[in-house]
Coordinates of C-alpha atoms in Angstrom, one line a residue:
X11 CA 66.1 126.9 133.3
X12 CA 66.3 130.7 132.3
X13 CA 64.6 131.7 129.2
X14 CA 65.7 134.8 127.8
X15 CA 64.1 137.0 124.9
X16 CA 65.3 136.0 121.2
X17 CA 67.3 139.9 120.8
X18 CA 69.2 139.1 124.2
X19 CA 69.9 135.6 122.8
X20 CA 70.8 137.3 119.7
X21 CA 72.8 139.9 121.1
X22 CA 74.8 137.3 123.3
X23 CA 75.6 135.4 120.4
X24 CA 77.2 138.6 118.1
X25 CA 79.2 139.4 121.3
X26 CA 80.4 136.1 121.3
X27 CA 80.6 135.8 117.4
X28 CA 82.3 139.5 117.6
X29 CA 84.7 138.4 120.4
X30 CA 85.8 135.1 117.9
X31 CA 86.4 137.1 115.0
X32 CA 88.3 140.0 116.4
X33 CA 90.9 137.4 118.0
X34 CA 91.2 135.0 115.0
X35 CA 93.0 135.3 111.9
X36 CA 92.3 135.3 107.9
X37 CA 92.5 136.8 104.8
X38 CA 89.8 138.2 102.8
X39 CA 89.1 136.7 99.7
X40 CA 87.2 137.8 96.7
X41 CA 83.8 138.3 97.2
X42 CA 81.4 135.4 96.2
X43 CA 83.9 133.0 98.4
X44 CA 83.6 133.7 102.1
X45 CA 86.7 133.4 104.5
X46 CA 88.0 130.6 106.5
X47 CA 86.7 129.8 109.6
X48 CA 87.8 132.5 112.2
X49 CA 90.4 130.6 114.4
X50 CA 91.1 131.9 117.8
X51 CA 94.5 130.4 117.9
X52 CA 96.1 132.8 116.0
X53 CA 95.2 135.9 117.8
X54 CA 98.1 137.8 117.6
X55 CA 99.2 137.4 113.7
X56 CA 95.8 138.8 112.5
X57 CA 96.4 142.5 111.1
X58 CA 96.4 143.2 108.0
X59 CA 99.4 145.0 106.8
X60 CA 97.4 147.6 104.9
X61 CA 100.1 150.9 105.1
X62 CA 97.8 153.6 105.2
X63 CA 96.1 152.9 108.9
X64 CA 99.3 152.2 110.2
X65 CA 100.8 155.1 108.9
X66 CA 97.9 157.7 110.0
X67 CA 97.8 155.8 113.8
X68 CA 101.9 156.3 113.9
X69 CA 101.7 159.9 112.8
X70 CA 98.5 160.7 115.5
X71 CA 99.9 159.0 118.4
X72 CA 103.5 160.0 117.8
X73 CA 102.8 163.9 117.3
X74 CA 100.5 164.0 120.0
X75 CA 103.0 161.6 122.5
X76 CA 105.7 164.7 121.3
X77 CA 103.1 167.5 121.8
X78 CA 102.8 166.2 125.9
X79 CA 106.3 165.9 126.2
X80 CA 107.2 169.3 125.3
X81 CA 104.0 170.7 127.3
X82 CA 104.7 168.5 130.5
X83 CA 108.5 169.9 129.9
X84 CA 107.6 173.5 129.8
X85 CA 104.9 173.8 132.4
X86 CA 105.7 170.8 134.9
X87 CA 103.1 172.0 137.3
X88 CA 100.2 172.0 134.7
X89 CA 100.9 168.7 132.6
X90 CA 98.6 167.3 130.7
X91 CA 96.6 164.5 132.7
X92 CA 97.3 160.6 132.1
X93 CA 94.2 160.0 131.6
X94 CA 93.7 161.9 128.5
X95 CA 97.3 160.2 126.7
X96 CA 95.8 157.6 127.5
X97 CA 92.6 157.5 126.2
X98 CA 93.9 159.5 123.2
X99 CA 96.1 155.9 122.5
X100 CA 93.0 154.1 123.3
X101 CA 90.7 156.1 120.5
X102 CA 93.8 155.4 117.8
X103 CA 93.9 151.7 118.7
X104 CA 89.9 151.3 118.3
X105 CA 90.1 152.5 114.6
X106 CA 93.6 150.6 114.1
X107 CA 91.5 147.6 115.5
X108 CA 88.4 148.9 113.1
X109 CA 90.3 148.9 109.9
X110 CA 93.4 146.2 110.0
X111 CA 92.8 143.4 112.6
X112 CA 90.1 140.5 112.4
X113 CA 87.4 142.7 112.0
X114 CA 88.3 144.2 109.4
X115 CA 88.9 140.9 107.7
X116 CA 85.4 139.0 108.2
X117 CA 83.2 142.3 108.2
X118 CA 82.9 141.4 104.5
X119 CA 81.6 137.9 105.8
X120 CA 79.4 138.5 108.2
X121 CA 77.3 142.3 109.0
X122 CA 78.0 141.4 113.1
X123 CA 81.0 142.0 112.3
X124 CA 80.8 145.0 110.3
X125 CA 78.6 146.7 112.7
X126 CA 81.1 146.2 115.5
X127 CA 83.6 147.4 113.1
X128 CA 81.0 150.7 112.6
X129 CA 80.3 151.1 116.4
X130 CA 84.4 151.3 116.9
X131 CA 84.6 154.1 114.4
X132 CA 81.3 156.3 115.3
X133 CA 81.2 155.6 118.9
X134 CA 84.0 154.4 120.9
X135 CA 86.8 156.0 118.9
X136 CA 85.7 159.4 118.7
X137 CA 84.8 160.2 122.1
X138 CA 88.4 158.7 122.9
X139 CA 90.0 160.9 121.3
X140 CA 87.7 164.1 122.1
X141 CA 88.5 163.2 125.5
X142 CA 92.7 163.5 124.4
X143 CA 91.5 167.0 123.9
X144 CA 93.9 167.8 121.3
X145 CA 92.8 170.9 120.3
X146 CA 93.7 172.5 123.4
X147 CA 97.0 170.6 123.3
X148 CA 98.1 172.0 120.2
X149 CA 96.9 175.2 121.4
X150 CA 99.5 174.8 124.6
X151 CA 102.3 173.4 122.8
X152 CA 102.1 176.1 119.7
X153 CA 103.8 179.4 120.0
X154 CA 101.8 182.3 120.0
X155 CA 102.7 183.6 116.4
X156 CA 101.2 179.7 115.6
X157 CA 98.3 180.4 117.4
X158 CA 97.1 183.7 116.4
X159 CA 97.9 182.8 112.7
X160 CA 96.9 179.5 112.2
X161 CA 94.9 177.3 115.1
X162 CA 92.8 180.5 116.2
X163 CA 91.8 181.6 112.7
X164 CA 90.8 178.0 111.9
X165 CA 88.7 177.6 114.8
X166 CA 86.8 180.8 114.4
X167 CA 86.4 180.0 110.5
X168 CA 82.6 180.3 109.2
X169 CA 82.7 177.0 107.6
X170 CA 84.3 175.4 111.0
X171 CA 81.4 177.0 113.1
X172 CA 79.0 175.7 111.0
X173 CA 79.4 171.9 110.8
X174 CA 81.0 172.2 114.5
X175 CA 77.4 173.1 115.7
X176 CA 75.2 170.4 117.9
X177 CA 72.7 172.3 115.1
X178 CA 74.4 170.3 112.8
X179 CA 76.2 167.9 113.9
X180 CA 73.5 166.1 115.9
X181 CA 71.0 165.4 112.4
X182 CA 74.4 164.3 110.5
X183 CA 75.2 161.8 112.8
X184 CA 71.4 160.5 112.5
X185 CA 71.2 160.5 109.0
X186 CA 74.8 158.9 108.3
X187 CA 73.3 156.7 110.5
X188 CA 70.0 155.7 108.7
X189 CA 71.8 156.8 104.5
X190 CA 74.3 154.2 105.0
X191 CA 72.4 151.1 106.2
X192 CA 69.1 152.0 104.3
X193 CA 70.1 153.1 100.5
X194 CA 72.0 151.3 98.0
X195 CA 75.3 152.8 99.6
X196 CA 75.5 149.9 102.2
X197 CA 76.1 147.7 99.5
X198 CA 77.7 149.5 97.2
X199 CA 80.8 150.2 99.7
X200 CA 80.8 146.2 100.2
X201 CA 81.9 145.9 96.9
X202 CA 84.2 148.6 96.2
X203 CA 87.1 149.4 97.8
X204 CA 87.5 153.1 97.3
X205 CA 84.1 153.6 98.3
X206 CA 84.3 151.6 101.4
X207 CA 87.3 153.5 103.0
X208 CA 84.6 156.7 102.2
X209 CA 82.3 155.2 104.1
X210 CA 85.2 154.6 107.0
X211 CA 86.2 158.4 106.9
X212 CA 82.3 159.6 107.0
X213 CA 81.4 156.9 110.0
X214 CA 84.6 158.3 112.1
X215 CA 84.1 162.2 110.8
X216 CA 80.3 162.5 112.2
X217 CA 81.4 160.4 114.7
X218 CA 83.9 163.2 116.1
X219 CA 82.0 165.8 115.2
X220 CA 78.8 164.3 117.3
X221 CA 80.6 163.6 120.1
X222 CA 83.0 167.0 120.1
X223 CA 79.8 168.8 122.4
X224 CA 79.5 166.0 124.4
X225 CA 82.9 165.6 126.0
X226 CA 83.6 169.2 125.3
X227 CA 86.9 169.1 126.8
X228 CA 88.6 171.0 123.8
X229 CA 87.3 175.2 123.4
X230 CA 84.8 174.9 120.5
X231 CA 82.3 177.3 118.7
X232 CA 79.4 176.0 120.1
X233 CA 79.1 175.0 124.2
X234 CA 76.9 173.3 125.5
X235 CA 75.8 173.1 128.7
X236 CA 75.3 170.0 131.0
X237 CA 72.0 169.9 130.3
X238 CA 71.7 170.6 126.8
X239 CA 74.3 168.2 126.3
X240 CA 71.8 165.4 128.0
X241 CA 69.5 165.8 126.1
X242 CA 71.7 165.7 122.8
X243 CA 72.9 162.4 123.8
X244 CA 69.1 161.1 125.2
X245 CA 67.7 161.9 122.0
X246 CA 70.1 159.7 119.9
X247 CA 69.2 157.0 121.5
X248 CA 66.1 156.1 120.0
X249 CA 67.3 156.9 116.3
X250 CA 70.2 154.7 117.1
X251 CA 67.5 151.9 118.3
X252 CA 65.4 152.2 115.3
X253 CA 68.1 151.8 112.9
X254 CA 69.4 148.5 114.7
X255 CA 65.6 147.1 115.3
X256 CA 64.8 147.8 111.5
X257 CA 67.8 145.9 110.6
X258 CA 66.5 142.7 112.9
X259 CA 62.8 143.3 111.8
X260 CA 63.2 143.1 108.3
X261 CA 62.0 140.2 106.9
X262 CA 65.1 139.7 104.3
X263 CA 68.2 140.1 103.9
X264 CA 69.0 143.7 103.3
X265 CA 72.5 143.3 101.4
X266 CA 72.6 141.1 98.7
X267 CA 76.9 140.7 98.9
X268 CA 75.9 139.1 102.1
X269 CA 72.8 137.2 100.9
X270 CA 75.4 135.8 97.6
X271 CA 79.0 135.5 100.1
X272 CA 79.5 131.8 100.4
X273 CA 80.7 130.3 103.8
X274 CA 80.9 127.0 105.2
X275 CA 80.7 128.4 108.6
X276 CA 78.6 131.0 110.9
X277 CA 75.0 131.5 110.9
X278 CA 73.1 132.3 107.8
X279 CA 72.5 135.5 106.4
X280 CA 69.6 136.5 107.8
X281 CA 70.8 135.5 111.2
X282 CA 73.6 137.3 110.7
X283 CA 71.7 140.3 110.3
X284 CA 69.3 139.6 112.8
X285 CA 72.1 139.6 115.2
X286 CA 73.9 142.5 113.5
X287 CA 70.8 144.5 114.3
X288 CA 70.3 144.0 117.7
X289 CA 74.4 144.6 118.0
X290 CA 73.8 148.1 116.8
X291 CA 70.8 149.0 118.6
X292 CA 72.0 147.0 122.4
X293 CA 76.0 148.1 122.2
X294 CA 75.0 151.3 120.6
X295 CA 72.4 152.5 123.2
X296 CA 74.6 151.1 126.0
X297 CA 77.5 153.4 124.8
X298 CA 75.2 156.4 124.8
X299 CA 73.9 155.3 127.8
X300 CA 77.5 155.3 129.5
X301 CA 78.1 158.7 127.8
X302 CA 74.6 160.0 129.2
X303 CA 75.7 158.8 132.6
X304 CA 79.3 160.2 132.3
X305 CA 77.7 163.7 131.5
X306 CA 75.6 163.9 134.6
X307 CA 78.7 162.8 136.6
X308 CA 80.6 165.6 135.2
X309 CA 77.8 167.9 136.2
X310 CA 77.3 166.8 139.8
X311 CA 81.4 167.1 140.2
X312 CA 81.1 171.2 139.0
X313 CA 78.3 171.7 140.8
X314 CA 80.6 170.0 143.7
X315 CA 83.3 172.5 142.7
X316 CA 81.0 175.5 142.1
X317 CA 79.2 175.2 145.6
X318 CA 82.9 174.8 146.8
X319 CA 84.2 178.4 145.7
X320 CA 80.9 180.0 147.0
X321 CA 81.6 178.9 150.2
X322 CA 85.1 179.9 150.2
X323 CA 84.3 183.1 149.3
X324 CA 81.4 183.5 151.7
X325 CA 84.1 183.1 154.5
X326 CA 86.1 185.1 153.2
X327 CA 84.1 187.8 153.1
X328 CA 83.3 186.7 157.0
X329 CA 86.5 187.1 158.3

């Protein structure tokens, strides 16, 4: 019979506890009485008909599907690549799944699922939808008077250089990180609304601006190269473990809405937490690990491509 560690058990179970929430069904009800039990059944019908993430996903995906049309149109021979549409789609349907489907409904039940709903907005949609590069898309589908007015002088503005700096935006990133689960804010956004969707825009906003560097496929003030940008990504990773193995050490539960939530169903609170901490740190360091391991990829393919033009040009230069 295997025997594996109590985090790996843990982690297993808020996967599986994450994959049964996400595909069931539910309304939130007023905090004190927890949601029904999640039933998988019902997959489809669970979004939540909240107008404003609907609205914003419509607008993002429908300008930029527009923008590639018009580019593709115009310059057939240098269209933009599937693969970036696509993941550009794929980052808008992780928040839309973040903020109106399942998850969205039992994160105020259970913190497993609001860390998955946190990992969606700080780590798997941003990097999606830095890899859509839409900078340089509005940048090819603009006309020049656009350009030199408006997208160039906001790039090179002071304020932009600042916060887009790995100077800057690698330490914000930590300390959203570490403020929101460790300060009164956690809680707080539970509770009220307004205040929650804040806590939504500054997850997905450091997110971005963390991961801009990494994927770098959009002309930014700041460039890093391929090993800087390892290093950047290596040394998140143990911040990123110590907030999710604080959150399983600690001895009680952290939040008291979850701690005073009523439910019939699921593991108790500090379970719950337990398991939402080893979420965060496994999930978390496996997405920066995939990111580290994307990076060096992308360096062995240049140097592929650099080693390339040098030998082209040393026959040249030979005949």
């Amino acid at each position: 019979m295997l025997i594996m560690p109590r985090p790996m058990r843990l982690c297993l179970r808020g996967l599986g506890l994450g994959t049964l929430v996400a595909t069931a069904t539910g309304n939130t009800l007023a905090h004190g009485v927890g949601s029904p039990e999640p039933v998988p059944l019902t997959v489809v019908t669970t979004w939540v008909p909240d107008p404003l993430p609907w609205a914003a996903a419509l607008v993002a995906a429908g300008c930029y599907l527009l923008a590639v049309r018009s580019v593709n149109r115009a310059h057939p021979r240098a269209s933009v690549p599937g693969w970036r549409v696509a993941a550009w789609l794929a980052g808008v349907a992780a928040i839309l799944v973040a903020l109106v489907s399942a998850v969205d409904v039992y994160a105020d039940d259970l913190l497993t699922v609001h860390m998955v709903q946190h990992l969606l907005l700080a780590m798997v949609a941003p990097p999606l939808l830095a890899m859509g590069a839409p900078v340089t898309l509005a940048l090819r589908v603009a006309s020049p008077r656009i350009r030199r007015r408006l997208i160039l002088p906001v790039l090179h503005f002071p304020l932009v250089r600042i916060i887009a700096s790995p100077l800057v935006a690698w330490p914000l990133f930590a300390i959203v990180m570490w403020l929101t689960h460790f300060s009164p804010l956690y809680d707080a956004a539970l509770e009220n609304p307004t205040l929650h969707v804040a806590e939504h825009l500054v997850y997905l906003g450091s997110g971005l601006l963390f991961w801009w560097p990494v994927v770098a496929a959009d002309p930014i003030p700041w460039r890093l190269g391929y090993g800087a940008r390892l290093a950047y990504v290596a040394l998140q990773m143990p911040v990123n473990a110590a907030v999710g193995l604080a959150i399983y050490f600690a001895p009680t539960v952290l939040y008291p809405h979850y701690a005073t939530n009523t439910r019939s169903w699921g593991p108790d609170a500090l379970t719950d937490q337990q398991i939402g901490g080893v979420l965060m740190w496994g999930a978390g360091d496996l997405l920066l690990l995939v990111a580290f391991i994307a990076v060096v990829a992308a360096w062995m393919r240049a140097d592929i491509r650099r080693s390339r033009r040098t030998d082209a040009r040393a026959l040249a230069r030979a005949r």
